[in-house]
XYZ file of C-alpha atoms in Angstrom:
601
model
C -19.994 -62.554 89.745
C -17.891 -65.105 87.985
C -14.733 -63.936 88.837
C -12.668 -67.002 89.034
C -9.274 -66.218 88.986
C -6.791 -63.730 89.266
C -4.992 -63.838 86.416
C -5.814 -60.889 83.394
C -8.588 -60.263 85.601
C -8.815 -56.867 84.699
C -7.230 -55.139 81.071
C -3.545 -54.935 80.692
C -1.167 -53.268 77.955
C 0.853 -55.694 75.879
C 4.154 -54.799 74.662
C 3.322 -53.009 71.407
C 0.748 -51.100 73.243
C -2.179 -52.862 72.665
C -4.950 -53.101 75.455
C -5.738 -56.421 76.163
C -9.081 -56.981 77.827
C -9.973 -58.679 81.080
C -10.668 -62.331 80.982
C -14.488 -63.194 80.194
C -16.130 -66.165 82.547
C -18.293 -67.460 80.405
C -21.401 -68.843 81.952
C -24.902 -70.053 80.926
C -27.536 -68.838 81.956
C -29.147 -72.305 83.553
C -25.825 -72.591 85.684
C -25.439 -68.656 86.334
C -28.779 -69.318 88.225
C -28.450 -72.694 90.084
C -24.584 -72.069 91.051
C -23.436 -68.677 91.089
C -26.520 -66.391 91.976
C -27.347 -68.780 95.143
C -25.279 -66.622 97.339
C -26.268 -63.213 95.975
C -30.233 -63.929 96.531
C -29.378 -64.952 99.811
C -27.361 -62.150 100.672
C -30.179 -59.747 99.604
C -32.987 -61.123 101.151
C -30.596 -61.038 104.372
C -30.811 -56.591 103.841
C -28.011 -55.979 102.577
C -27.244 -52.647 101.452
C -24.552 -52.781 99.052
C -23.143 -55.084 96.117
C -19.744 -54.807 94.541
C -19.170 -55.563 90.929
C -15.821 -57.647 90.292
C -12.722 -56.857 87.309
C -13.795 -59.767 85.041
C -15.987 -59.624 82.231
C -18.868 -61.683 82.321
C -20.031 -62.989 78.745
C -18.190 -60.490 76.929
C -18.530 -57.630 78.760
C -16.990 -55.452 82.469
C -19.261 -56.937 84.999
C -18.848 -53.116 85.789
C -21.010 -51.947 82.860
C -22.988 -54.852 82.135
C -26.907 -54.024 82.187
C -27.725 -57.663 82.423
C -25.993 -58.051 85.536
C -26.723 -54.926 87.243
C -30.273 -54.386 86.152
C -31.615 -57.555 84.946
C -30.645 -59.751 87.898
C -29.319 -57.594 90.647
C -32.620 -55.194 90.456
C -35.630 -56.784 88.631
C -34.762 -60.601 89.469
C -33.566 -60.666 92.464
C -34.888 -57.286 94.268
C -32.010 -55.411 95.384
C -32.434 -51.961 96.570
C -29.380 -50.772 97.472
C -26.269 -49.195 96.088
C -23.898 -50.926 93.494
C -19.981 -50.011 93.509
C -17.214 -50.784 91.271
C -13.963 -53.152 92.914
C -11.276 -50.849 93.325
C -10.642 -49.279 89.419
C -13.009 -52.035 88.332
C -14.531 -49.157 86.246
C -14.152 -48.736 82.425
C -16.181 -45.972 81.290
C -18.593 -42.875 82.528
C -22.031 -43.701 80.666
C -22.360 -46.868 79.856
C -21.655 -47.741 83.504
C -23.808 -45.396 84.737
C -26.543 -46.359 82.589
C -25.927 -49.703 83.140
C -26.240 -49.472 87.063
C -23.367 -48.609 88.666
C -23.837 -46.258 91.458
C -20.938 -45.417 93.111
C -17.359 -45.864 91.394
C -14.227 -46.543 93.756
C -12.071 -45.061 94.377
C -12.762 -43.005 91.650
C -9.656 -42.488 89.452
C -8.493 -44.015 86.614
C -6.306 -45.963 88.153
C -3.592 -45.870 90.978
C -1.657 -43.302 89.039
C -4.123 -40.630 88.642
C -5.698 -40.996 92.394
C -3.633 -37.827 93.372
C -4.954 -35.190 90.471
C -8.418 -37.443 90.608
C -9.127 -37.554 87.067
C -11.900 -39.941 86.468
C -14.068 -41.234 84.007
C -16.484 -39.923 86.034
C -16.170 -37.051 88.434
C -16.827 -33.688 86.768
C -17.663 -35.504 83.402
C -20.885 -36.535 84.858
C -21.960 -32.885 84.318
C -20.644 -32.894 80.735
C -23.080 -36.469 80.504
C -25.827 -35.012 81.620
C -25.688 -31.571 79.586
C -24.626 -34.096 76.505
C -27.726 -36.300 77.589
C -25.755 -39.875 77.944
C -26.845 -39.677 81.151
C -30.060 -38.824 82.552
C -30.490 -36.945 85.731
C -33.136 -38.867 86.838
C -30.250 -41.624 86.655
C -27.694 -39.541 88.721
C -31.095 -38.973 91.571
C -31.249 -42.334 91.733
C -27.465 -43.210 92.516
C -27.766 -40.630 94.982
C -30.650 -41.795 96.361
C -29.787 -45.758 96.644
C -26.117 -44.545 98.486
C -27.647 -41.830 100.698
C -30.664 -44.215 102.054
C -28.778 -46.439 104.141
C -26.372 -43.443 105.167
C -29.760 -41.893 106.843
C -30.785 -45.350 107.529
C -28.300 -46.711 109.663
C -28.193 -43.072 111.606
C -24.641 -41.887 110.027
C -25.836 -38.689 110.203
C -25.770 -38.931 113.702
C -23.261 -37.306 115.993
C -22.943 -40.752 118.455
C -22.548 -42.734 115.225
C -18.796 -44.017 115.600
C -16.375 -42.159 113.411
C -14.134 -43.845 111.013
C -10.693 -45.303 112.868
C -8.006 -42.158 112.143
C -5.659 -44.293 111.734
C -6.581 -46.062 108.327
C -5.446 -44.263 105.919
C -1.708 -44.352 107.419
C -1.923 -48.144 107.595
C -2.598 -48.152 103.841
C -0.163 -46.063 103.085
C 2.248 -48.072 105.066
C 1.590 -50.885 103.538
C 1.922 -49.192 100.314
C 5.385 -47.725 101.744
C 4.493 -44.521 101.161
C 3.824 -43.620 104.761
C 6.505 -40.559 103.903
C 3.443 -38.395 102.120
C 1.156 -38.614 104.951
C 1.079 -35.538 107.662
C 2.836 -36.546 111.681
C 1.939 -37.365 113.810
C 0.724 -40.278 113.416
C -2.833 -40.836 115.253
C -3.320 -44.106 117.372
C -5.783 -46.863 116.025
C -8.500 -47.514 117.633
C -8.685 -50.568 119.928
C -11.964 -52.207 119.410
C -10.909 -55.905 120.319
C -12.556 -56.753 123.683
C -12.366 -60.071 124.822
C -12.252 -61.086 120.659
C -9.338 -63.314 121.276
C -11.159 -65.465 123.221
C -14.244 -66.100 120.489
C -11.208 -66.065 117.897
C -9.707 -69.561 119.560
C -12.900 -71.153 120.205
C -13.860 -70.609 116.226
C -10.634 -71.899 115.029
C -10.520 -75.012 117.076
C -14.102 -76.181 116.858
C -13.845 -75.206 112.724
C -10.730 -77.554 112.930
C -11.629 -80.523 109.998
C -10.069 -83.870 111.981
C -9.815 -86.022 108.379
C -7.728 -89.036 109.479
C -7.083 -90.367 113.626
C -5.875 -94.094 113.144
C -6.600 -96.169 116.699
C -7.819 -92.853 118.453
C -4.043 -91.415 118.482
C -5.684 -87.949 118.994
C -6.602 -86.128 121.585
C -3.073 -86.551 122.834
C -2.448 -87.704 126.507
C 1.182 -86.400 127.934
C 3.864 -87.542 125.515
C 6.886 -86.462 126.959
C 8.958 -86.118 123.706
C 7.176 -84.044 120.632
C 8.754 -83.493 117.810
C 7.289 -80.377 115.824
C 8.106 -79.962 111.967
C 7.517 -77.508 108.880
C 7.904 -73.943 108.667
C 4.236 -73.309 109.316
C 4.843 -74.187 112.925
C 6.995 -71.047 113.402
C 5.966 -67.473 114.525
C 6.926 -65.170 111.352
C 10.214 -64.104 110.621
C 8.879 -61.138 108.438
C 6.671 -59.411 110.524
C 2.866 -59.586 111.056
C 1.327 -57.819 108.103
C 1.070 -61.051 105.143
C 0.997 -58.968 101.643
C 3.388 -62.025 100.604
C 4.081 -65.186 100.477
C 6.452 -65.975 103.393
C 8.791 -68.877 104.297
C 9.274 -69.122 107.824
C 6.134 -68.395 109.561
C 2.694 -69.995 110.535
C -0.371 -68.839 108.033
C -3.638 -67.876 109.597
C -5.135 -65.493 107.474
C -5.250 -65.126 103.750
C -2.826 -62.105 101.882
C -4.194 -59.198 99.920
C -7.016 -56.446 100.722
C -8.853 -58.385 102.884
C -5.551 -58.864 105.493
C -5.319 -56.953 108.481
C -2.280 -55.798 110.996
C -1.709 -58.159 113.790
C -1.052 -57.432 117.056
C -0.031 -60.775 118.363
C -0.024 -64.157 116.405
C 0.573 -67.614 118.671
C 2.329 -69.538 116.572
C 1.749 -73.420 117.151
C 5.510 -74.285 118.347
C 5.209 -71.751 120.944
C 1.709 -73.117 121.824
C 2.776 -76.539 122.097
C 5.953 -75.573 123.997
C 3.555 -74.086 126.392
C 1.355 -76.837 127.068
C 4.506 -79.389 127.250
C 5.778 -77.358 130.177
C 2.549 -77.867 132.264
C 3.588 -81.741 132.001
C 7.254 -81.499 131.968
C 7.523 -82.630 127.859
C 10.450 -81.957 125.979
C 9.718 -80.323 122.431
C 12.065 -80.906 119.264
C 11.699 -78.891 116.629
C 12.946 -78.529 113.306
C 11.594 -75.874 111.179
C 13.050 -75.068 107.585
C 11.099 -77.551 105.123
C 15.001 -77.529 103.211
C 16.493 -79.279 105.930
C 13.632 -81.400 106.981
C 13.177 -82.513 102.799
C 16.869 -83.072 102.658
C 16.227 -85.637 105.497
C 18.542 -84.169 107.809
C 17.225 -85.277 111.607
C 21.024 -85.056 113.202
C 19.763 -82.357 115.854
C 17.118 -84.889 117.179
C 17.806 -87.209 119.934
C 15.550 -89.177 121.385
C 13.339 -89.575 118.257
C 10.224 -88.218 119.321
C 7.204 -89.932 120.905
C 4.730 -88.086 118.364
C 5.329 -85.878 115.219
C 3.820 -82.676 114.659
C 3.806 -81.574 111.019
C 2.584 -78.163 109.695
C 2.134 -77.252 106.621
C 0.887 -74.067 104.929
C -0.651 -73.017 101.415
C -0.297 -69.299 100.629
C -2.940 -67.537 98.882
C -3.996 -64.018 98.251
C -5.707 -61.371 95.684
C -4.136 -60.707 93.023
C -2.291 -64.194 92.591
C -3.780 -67.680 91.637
C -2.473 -71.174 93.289
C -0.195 -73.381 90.238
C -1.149 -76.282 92.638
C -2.840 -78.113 95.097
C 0.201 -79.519 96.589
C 1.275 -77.560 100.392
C 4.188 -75.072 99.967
C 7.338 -75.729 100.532
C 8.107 -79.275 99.400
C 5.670 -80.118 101.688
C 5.033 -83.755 100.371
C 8.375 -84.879 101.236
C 8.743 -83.305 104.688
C 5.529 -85.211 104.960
C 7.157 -88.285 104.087
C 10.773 -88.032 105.838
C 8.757 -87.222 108.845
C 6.949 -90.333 108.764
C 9.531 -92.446 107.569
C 11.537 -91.716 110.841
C 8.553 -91.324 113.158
C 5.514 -94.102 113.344
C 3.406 -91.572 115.154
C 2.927 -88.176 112.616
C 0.051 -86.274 112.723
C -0.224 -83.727 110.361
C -1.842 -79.734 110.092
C -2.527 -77.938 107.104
C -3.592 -74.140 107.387
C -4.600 -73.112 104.083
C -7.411 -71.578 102.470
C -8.777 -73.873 100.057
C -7.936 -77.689 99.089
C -4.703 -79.160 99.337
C -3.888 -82.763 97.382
C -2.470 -85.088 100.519
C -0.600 -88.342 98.414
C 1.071 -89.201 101.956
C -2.978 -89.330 103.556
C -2.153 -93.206 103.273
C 1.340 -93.534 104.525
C 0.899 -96.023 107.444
C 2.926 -93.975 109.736
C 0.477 -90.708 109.441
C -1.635 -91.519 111.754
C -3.856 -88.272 111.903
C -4.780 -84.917 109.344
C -6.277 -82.200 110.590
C -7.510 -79.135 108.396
C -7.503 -75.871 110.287
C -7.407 -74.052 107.535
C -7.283 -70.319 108.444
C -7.821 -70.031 111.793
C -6.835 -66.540 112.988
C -4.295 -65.053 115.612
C -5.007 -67.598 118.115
C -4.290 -69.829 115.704
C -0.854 -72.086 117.898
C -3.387 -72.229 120.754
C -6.870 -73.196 118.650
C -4.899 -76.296 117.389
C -3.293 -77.223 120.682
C -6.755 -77.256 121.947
C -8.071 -79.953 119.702
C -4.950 -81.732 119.770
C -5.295 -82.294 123.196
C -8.520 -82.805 123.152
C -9.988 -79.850 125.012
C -12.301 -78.643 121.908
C -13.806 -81.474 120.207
C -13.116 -80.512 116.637
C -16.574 -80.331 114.808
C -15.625 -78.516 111.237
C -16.731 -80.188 107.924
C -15.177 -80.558 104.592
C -16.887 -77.268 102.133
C -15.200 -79.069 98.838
C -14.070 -82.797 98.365
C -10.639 -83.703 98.687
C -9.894 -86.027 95.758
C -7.803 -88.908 95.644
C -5.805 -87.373 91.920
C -6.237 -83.814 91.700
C -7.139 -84.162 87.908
C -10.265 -85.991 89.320
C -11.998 -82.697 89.363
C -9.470 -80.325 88.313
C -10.867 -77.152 86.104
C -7.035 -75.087 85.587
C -7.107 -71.340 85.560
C -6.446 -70.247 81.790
C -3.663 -68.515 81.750
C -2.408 -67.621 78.098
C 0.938 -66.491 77.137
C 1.607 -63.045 75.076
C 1.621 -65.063 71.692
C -1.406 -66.778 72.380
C -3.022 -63.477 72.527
C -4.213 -63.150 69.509
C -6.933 -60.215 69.532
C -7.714 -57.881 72.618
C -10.294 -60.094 73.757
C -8.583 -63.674 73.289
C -8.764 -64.244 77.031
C -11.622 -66.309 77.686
C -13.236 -68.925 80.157
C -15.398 -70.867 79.024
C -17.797 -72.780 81.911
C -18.129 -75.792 80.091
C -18.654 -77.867 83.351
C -22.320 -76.506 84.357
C -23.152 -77.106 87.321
C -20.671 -80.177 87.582
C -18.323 -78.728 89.913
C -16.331 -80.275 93.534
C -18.827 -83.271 94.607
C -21.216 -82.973 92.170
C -18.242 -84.005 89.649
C -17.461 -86.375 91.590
C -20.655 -87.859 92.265
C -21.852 -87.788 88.010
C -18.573 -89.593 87.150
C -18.529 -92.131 89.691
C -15.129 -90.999 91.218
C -14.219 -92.221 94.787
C -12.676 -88.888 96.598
C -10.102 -89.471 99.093
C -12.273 -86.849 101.609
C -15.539 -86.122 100.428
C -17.445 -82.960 100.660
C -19.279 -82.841 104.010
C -16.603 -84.772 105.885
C -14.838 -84.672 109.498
C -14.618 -86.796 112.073
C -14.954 -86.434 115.865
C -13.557 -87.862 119.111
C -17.040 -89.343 119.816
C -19.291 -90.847 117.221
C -22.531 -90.076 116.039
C -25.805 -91.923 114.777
C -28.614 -91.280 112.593
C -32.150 -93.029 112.421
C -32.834 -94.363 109.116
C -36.425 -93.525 108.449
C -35.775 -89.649 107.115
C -39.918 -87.942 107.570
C -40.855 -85.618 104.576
C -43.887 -83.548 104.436
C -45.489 -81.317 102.234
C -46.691 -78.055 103.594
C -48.630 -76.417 100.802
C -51.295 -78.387 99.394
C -51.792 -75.896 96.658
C -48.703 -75.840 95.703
C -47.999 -74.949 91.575
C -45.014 -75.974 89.640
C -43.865 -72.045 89.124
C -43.798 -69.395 91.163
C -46.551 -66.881 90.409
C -45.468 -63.837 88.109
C -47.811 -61.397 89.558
C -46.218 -61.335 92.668
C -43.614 -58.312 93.228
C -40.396 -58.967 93.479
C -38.539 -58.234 97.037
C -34.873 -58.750 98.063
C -34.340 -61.967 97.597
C -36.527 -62.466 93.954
C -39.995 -63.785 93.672
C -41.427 -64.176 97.643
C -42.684 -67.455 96.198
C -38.910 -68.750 96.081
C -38.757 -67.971 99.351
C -41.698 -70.026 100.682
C -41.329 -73.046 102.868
C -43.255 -76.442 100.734
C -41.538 -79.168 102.509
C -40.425 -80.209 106.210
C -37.499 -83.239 106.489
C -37.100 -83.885 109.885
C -34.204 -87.142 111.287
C -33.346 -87.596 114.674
C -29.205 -88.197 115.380
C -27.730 -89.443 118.942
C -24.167 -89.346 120.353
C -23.459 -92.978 120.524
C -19.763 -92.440 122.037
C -18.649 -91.719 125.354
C -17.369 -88.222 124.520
C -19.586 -84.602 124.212
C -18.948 -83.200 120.978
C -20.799 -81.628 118.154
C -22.147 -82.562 114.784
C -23.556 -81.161 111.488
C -25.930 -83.902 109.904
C -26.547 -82.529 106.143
C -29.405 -82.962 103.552
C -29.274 -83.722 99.660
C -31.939 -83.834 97.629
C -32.012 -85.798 94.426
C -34.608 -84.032 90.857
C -36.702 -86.917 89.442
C -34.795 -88.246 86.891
C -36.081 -87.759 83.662
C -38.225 -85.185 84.527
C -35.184 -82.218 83.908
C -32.873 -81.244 81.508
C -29.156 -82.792 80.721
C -26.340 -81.235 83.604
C -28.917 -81.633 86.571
C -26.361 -82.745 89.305
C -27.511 -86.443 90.923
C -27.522 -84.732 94.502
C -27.181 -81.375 96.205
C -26.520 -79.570 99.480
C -29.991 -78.334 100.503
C -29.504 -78.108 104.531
C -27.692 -78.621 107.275
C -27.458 -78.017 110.779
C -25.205 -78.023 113.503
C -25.802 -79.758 117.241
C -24.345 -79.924 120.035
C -24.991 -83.360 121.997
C -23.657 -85.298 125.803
C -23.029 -88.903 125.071
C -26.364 -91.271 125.178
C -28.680 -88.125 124.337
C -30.541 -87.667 120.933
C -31.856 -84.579 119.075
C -34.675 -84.208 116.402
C -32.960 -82.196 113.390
C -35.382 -80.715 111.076
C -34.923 -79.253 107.785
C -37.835 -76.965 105.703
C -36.703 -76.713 101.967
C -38.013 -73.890 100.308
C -39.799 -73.627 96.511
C -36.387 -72.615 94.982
C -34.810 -76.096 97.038
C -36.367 -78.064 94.824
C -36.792 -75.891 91.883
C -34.659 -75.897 88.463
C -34.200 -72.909 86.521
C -36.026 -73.294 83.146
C -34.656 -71.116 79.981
C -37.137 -71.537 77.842
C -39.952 -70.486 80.251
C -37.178 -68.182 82.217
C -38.483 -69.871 85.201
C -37.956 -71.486 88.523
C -39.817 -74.762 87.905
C -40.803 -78.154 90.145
C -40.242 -80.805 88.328
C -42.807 -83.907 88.163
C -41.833 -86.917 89.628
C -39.988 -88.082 92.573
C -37.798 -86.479 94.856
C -35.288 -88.435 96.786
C -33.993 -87.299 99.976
C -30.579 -88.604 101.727
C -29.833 -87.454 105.305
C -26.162 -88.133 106.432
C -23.135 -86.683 107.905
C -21.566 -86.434 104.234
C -21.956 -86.461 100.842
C -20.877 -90.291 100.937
C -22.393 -91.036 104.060
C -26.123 -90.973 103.201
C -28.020 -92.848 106.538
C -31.421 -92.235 106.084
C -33.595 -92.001 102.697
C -36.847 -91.300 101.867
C -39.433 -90.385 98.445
C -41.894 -87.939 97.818
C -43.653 -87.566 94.429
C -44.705 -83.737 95.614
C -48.774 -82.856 94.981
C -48.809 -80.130 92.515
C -51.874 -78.678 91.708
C -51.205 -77.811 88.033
C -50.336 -81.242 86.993
């Protein structure tokens, strides 16, 4: 929780050997509640089994070893049951993790260095806790007991239980190049892919976010002359394992631990080449962003008919973006592009916002965001670009028209700013006031805002939104007695209200779309920071052209609940609630009020 960035996110030695501590996220407890522990509670009332604790500190202190993290809100708030593990040598200490509620500690050494001779803080110094009574063994039956439950419970024990791929450890190690160390030969990975690829390219072009298509230029017809630009359009020229940032090469998954080992990647120039050939197109390319920023377009002729730009926005663990700009001088292959060609259309793949200043340029006459979109990525686009997959993906963050509209910068402190061991801090001073609901408190127009896409049909919504109250005895808090299960207080988890809208396809085209609900506190009736609207529901639908479907939405207790310090509560609030149906954050269609009933005043 609350690990934000990458950099000094865990300790480092400075130069005259002093340990400098991990960066501390600094957040209070009214926004640790209504922002950040969202996705946890939902998470464990989902079952899951096991939490990881991140490198950061968290108010002062390793999120690793932190009691009110692990105990206070992981077990007694929120109900989880499971085990707790460290991030890879997230770990600081032996007992005052353990006591704090760590269970299991990965991988278990010190660090990197010591993972061969295994010394640990823990290990065979849990013994020497438990005979020096830091540690309880009650405490050491329990972390047995909260990692061996699901092991019995899932049927591990089992002999048809699938074994682990033997393979794994030698990809690690190649990837570490230190493949040398491990025993031949090497054993074959498993193959576990099925007919994957084919749920892989309908994901990544229905998730495809179509932000700008001037006059309908897209779905593309036949043009028989495509030009295709940026290095992101190219299959990679470094192999098919991303652990770093790459020049020539299209991006469809993110870098770090959570990257995996290709075994084919369609890049989209050979997609596109492919689907020109079925019509007899000719496809221009020119690839290194150098040449194409330089404004060098001598090995074109005819100018194409349409302009394919790709862009691409490297990111991985371990590293933090400098920018929201695409790589690669992207902004002026962008606008070289353009200048030359009337007809550009332009894909980013990237894994998180990207500032567009050309979004305007007359000549660009349609954005796409595929963001990520896997191996199949060259064909996933081609399929929404010519209009086989109605693209149906929505903005998660707003895209904003000046990225200091919303911008909160990583803190990133040089070696004689560091002052004191623990001079790295980050300090949340922006509540709850984060993306859209920034956006929405200041009165800033985004250039995209959060919720958005577009379609190649269009879509309407009635205007008169239906709320109704399900509990008529229905109290301001949640009731104490009640024990907590995963997920907190069952009372959080309790339908009060059903919103129900109907939406219709009113184009000529089947396609889908996600119609979204905000819901608005009574103002006055909570404290200062209380965002003007948020995200409380959405749902996806697929419809024909002419046909209509009912969309309802039931907000729970916690929906329209704000978390109260001083009573260290989930509370209602008295007074109105406004509700805004839409396909956006800025495209609010239908509205309605409810002052809910509540029995205690």
């Amino acid at each position: 929780m609350g690990n934000e960035q990458e950099t000094q996110r865990s300790f480092t030695i400075s130069q005259n050997g002093t340990r400098i501590e991990g960066i501390s996220s600094n957040i209070d407890d009214r926004t640790m509640h209504e922002l950040y522990m969202w996705p946890f509670a939902n998470a464990i009332k989902a079952g899951v089994v096991s939490a990881m604790c991140s490198y950061n500190r968290l108010n002062q202190t390793y999120t690793c070893e932190s009691s009110a993290v692990l105990k206070e809100i992981l077990r007694e708030e929120l109900g989880f049951r499971g085990y707790i593990m460290s991030d890879w040598f997230a770990t600081h200490s032996g007992a005052k993790s353990i006591n704090a509620g760590l269970d299991l500690n990965m991988p278990g050494a010190y660090n990197a260095e010591t993972l061969a001779t295994g010394e640990s803080y823990w290990g065979g110094n849990i013994t020497t806790m438990v005979q020096a009574g830091s540690v309880s063994e009650e405490r050491i039956d329990e972390m047995v007991r909260r990692i061996m439950t699901p092991y019995f419970y899932f049927g591990q024990d089992r002999e048809s239980y699938p074994t682990v791929d033997p393979s794994l450890a030698y990809s690690f190690a190649a990837w570490s190049n230190v493949l040398d160390y491990l025993p031949t030969p090497i054993p074959k990975s498993r193959d576990v892919r099925g007919n994957h690829h084919q749920l892989i390219r309908k994901i990544g072009a229905e998730a495809s976010v179509l932000l700008k298509n001037v006059n309908s230029t897209l779905p593309l017809k036949a043009p028989l002359n495509i030009g295709v630009f940026g290095n992101d359009a190219a299959s990679s020229t470094d192999g098919l394992t991303f652990t770093k940032q790459f020049e020539i090469g299209t991006l469809d998954i993110g870098a770090g631990a959570g990257t995996v080992r290709h075994t084919y990647l369609v890049s989209p120039l050979e997609a596109i080449q492919a689907r020109a050939k079925k019509f007899g197109g000719r496809v221009q390319y020119v690839l290194h962003n150098a040449i194409t920023a330089a404004g060098d377009f001598s090995s074109l002729f005819p100018i194409p008919d349409v302009c394919l730009v790709f862009l691409n926005t490297f990111a991985a663990e371990n590293m933090d973006r400098q920018t929201y700009e695409a790589d690669w001088n992207s902004t002026l292959v962008v606008e070289n592009v353009a200048s030359m060609c009337p007809n550009t259309i332009v894909v980013t793949h990237s894994a998180g916002i990207n500032s567009m200043p050309w979004a305007n340029n007359v000549n660009v006459k349609a954005i796409i965001a595929a963001h990520l979109p896997g191996q199949e990525s060259g064909n996933s686009i081609v399929d929404v670009l010519w209009g086989d997959v109605n693209p149906s993906g929505r903005l998660p963050y707003s895209i904003a028209k000046n990225p200091k509209d919303y911008d909160i910068p990583i803190v990133n402190l040089t070696e004689s700013q560091v002052t004191s061991p623990t001079a790295w801090q980050d300090d949340f001073v922006e509540g709850q006031m984060i993306d859209y609901r920034k956006l929405d408190s200041a009165g800033i127009e985004p250039l995209f805002e959060f919720g958005f896409g577009l379609s190649y049909t269009t879509f309407g919504m009635k205007s008169n939104l239906k709320v109704k109250q399900l509990n008529s005895h229905l109290t301001s808090k949640p009731d104490p007695s009640h024990e907590v299960q995963p997920g907190g207080n069952p009372d959080l988890w309790e339908p009060i209200l059903r919103v129900t809208t109907t939406v219709t396809n009113t184009g000529s085209k089947e396609g889908a779309t996600v119609p979204q609900l905000y819901v608005s506190m009574p103002q006055g009736s909570t404290p200062e920071g209380t965002p003007l609207q948020v995200l409380r529901g959405f749902e996806k639908i697929f419809l024909k052209p002419g046909k209509s479907q009912d969309v309802t939405f039931e907000l729970l207790r916690r929906d329209v609940s704000y978390w109260n310090t001083s009573f260290q509560s989930w509370v209602i609030p008295k007074g109105r609630f406004s509700f805004g149906a839409g396909f956006s954050s800025r495209d609010i269609v239908a509205k309605a009020d409810l002052e809910l009933d509540l029995v205690d005043g």
